[in-house]
PDB file of C-alpha atoms in Angstrom:
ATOM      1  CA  UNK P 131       0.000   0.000   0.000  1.00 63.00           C
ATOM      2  CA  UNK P 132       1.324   3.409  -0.973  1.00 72.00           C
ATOM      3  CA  UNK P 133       1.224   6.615   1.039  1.00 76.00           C
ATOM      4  CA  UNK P 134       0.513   9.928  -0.012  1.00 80.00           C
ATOM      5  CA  UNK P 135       1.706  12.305   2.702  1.00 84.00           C
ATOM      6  CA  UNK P 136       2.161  16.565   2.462  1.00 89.00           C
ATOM      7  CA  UNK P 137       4.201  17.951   5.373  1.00 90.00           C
ATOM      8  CA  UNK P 138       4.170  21.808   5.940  1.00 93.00           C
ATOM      9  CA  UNK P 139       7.335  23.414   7.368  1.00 92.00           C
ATOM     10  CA  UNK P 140       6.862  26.956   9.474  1.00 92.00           C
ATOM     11  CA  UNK P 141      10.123  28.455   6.721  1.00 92.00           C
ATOM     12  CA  UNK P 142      10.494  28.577   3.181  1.00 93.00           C
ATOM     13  CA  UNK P 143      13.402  26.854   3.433  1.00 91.00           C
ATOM     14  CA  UNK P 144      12.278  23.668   6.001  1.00 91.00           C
ATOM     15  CA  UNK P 145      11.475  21.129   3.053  1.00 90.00           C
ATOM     16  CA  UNK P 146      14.500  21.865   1.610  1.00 87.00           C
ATOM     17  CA  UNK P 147      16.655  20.437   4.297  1.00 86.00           C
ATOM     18  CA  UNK P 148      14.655  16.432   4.649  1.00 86.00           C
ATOM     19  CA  UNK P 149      16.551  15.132   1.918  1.00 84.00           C
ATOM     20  CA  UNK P 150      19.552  13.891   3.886  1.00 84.00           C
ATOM     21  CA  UNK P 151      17.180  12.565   6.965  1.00 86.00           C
ATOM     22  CA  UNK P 152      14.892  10.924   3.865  1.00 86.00           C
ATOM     23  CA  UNK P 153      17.959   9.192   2.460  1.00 86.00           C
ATOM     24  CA  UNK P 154      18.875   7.696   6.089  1.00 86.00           C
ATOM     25  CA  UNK P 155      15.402   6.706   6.758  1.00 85.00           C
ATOM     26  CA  UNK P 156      15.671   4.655   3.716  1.00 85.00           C
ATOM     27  CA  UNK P 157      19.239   3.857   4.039  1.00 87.00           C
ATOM     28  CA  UNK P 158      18.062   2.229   6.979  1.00 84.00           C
ATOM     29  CA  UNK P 159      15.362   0.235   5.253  1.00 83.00           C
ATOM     30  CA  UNK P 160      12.680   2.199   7.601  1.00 81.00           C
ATOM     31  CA  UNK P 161      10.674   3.699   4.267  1.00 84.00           C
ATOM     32  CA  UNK P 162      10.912   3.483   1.038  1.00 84.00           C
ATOM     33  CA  UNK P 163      10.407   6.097  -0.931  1.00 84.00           C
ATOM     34  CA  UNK P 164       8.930   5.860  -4.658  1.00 83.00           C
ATOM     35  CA  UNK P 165       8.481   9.811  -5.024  1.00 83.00           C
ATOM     36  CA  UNK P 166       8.914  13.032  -3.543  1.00 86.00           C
ATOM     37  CA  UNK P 167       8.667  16.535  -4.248  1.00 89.00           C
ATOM     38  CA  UNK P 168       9.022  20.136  -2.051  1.00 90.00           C
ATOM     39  CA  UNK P 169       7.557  23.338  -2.820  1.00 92.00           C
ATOM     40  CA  UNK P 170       9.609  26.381  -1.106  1.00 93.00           C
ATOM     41  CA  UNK P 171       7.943  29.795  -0.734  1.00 94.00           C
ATOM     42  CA  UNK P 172       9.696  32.627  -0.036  1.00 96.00           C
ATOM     43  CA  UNK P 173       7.954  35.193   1.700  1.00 96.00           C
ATOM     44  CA  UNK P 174       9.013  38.008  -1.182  1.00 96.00           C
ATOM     45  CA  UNK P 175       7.876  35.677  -4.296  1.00 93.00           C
ATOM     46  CA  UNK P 176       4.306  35.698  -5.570  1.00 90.00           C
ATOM     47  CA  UNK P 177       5.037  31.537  -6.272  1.00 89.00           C
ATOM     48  CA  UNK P 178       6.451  29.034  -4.894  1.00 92.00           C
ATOM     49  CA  UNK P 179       9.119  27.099  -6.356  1.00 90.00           C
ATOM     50  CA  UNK P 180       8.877  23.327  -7.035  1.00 88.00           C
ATOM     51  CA  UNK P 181      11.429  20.455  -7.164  1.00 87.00           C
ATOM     52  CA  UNK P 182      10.985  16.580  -7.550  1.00 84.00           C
ATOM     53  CA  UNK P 183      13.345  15.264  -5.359  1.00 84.00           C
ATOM     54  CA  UNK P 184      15.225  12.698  -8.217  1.00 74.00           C
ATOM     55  CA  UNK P 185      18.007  11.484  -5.814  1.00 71.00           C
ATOM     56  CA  UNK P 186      15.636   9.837  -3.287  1.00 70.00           C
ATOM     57  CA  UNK P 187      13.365   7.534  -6.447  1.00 68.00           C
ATOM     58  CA  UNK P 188      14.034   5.116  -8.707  1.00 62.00           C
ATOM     59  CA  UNK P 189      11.971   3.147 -11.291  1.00 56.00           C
ATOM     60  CA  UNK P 190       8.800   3.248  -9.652  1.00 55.00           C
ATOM     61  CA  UNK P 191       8.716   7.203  -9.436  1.00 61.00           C
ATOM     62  CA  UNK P 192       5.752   9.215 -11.110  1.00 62.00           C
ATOM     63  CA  UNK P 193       6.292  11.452 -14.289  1.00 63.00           C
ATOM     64  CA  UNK P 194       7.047  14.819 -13.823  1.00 68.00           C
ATOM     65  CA  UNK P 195       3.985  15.739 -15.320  1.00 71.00           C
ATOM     66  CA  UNK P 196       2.259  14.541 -12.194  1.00 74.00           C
ATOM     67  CA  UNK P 197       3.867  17.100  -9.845  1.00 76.00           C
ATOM     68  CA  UNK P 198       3.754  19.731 -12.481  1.00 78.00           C
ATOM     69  CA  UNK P 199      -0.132  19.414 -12.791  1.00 74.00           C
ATOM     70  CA  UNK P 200      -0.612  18.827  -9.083  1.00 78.00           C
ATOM     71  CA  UNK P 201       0.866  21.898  -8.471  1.00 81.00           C
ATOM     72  CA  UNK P 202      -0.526  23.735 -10.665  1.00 78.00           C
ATOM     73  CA  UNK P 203      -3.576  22.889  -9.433  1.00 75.00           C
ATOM     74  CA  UNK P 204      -3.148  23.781  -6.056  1.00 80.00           C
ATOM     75  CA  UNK P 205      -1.168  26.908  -6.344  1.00 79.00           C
ATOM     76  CA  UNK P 206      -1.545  28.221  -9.512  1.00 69.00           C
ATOM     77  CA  UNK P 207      -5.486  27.919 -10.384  1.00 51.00           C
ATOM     78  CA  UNK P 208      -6.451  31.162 -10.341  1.00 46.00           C
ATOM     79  CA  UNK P 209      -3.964  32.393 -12.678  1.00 41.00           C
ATOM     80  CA  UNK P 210      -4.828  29.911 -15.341  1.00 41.00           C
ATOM     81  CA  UNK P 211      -7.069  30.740 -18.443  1.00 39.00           C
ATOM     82  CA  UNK P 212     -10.962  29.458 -18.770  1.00 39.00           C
ATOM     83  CA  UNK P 213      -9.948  27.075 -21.011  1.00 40.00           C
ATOM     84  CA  UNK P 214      -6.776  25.744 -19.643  1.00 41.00           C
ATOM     85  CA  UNK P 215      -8.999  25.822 -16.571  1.00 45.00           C
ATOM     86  CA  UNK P 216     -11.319  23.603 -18.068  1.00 44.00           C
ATOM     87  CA  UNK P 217      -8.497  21.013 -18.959  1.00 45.00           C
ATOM     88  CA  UNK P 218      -7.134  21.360 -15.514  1.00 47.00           C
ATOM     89  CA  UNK P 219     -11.005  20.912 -14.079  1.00 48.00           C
ATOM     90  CA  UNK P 220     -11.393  17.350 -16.012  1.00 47.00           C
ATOM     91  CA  UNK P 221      -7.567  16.207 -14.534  1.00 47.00           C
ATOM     92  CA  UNK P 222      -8.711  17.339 -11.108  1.00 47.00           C
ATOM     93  CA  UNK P 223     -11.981  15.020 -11.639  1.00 50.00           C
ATOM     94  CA  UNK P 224      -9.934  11.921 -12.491  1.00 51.00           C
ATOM     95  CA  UNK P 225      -7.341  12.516  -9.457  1.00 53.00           C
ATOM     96  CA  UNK P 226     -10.105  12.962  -7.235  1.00 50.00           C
ATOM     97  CA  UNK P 227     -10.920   9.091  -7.966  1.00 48.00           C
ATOM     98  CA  UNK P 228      -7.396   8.393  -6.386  1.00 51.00           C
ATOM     99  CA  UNK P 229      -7.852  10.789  -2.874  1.00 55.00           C
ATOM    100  CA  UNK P 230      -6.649  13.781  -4.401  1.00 66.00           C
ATOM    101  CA  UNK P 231      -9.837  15.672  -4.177  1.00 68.00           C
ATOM    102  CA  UNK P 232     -11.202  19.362  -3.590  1.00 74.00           C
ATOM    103  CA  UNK P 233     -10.766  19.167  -0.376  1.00 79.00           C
ATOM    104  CA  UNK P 234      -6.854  17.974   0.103  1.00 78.00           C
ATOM    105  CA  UNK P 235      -6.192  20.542  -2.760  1.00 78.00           C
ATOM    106  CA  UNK P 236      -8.096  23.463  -0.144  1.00 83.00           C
ATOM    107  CA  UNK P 237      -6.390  21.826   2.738  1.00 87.00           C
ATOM    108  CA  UNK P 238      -2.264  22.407   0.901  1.00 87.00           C
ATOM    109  CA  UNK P 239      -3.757  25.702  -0.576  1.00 87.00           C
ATOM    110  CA  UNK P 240      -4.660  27.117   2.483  1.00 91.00           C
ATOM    111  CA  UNK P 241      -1.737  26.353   4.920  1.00 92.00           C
ATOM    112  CA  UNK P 242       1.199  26.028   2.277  1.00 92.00           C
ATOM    113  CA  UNK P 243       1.278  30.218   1.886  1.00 94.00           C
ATOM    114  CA  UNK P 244       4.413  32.475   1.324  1.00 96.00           C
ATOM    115  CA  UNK P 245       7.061  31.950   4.038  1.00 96.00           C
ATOM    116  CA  UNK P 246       6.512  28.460   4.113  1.00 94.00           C
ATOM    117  CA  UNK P 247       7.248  25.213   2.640  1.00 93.00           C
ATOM    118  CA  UNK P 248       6.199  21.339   2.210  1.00 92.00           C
ATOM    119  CA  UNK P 249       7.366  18.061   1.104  1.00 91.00           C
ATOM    120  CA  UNK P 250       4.957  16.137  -0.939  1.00 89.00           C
ATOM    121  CA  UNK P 251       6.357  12.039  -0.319  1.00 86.00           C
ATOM    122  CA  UNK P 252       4.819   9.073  -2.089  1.00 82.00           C
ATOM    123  CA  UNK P 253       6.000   5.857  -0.046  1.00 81.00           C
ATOM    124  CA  UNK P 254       5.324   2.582   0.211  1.00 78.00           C
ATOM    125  CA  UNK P 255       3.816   0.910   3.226  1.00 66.00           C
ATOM    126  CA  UNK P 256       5.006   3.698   5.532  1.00 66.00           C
ATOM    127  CA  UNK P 257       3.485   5.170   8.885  1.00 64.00           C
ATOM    128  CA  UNK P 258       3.634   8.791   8.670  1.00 70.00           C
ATOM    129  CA  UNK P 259       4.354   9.020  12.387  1.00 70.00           C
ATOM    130  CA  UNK P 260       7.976   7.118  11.411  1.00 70.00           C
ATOM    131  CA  UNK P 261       8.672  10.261   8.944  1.00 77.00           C
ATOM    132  CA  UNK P 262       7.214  12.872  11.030  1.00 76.00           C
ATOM    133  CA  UNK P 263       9.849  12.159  14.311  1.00 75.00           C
ATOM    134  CA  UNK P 264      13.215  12.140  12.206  1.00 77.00           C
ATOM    135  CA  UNK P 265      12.644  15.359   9.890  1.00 78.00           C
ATOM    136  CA  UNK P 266      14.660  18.130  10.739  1.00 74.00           C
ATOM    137  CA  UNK P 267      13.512  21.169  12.829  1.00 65.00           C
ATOM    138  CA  UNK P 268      10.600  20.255  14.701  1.00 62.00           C
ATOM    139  CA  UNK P 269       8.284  22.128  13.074  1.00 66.00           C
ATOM    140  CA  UNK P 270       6.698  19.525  10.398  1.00 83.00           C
ATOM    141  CA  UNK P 271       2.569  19.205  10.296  1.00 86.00           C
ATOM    142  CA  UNK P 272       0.864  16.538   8.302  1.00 83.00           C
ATOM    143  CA  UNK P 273      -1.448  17.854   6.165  1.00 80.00           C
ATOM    144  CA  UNK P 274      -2.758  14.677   4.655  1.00 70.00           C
ATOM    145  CA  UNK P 275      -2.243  11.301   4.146  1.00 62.00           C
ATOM    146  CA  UNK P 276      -4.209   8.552   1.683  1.00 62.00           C
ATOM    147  CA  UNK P 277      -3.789   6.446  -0.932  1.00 59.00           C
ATOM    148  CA  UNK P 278      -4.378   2.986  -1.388  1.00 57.00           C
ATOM    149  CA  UNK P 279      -2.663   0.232  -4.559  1.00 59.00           C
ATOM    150  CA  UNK P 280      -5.921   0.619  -6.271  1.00 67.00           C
ATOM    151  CA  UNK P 281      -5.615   4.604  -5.783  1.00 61.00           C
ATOM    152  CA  UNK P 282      -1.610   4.527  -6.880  1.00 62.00           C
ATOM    153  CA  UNK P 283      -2.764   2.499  -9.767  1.00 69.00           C
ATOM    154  CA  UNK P 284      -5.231   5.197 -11.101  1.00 67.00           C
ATOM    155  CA  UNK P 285      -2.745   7.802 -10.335  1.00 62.00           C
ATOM    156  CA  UNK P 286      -0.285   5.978 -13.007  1.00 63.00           C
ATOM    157  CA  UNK P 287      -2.740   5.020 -15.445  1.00 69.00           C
ATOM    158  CA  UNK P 288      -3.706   8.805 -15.077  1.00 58.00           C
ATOM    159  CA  UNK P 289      -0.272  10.056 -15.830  1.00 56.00           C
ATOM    160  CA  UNK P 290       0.552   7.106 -18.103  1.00 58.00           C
ATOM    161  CA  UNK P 291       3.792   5.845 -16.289  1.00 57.00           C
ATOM    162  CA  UNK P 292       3.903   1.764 -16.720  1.00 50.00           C
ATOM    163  CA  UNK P 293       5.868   0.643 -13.492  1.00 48.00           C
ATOM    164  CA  UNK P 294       5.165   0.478  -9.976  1.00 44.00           C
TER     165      UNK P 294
END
């Protein structure tokens, strides 16, 4: 079973500095990660910035394109067009079949604001309470946490990546 878990950090700079605890965590066989992401927002920037975290995943990680449209649907919505709006509307139907629904997209919209961060961490057959106690700083909330093989099934047939 795969985990979908968002953690918020109080800085801009707080989900930039997990990847060395992530690695250990797995190093030491306690998750294993199939794909991760962080958004960083400085408090000065009208976006955040987004990064797949490509050091941490191997073969079973999700497309780019994922992130990039997840993202863009949480933070970047209202600055879309009606009709890429409309595109982005039927994608937001099909991941709400998988958990990603209206509300977790309100829930990340609403606390992941300028001045803070989050790491975004697909894993497999993880307890989010493991994660939580070794990242850096203290000051990690979980924001959500769902998805199920049937859900990270849909999510690749979605975004058209073959392995898992």
């Amino acid at each position: 079973m795969s985990t979908l878990t968002v953690w918020k950090f109080r800085t801009a700079e707080g989900a930039e500095n997990v990847e060395e605890a992530l690695k250990s965590l797995q190093k030491e066989g306690l998750i294993k990660i199939l794909d991760a992401a962080v958004v960083s927002w400085p408090a000065d920037r009208a976006k955040p910035r987004t990064r797949q975290l490509l050091s941490l995943v191997g073969a079973g990680a999700l497309s780019g394109t994922f992130w990039g449209m997840l993202f863009g649907l949480i933070f970047l919505m209202p600055l879309l067009g009606a009709a890429i709006g409309a595109a982005a509307g039927a994608l937001g139907g099909k991941l709400a079949d998988v958990g990603i629904d209206d509300d977790f997209i309100a829930e990340v919209k609403e606390k992941v604001t300028p001045g803070t961060s989050a790491l975004f961490l697909l894993t497999m057959n993880e307890v989010p309470d493991r994660i939580g106690a070794q990242l850096p700083g203290g000051g990690a909330e979980l924001l959500h946490s769902n998805l199920d093989t049937e859900r990270e099934a849909k999510l690749r047939d979605i975004f058209g990546d073959e392995t898992a």
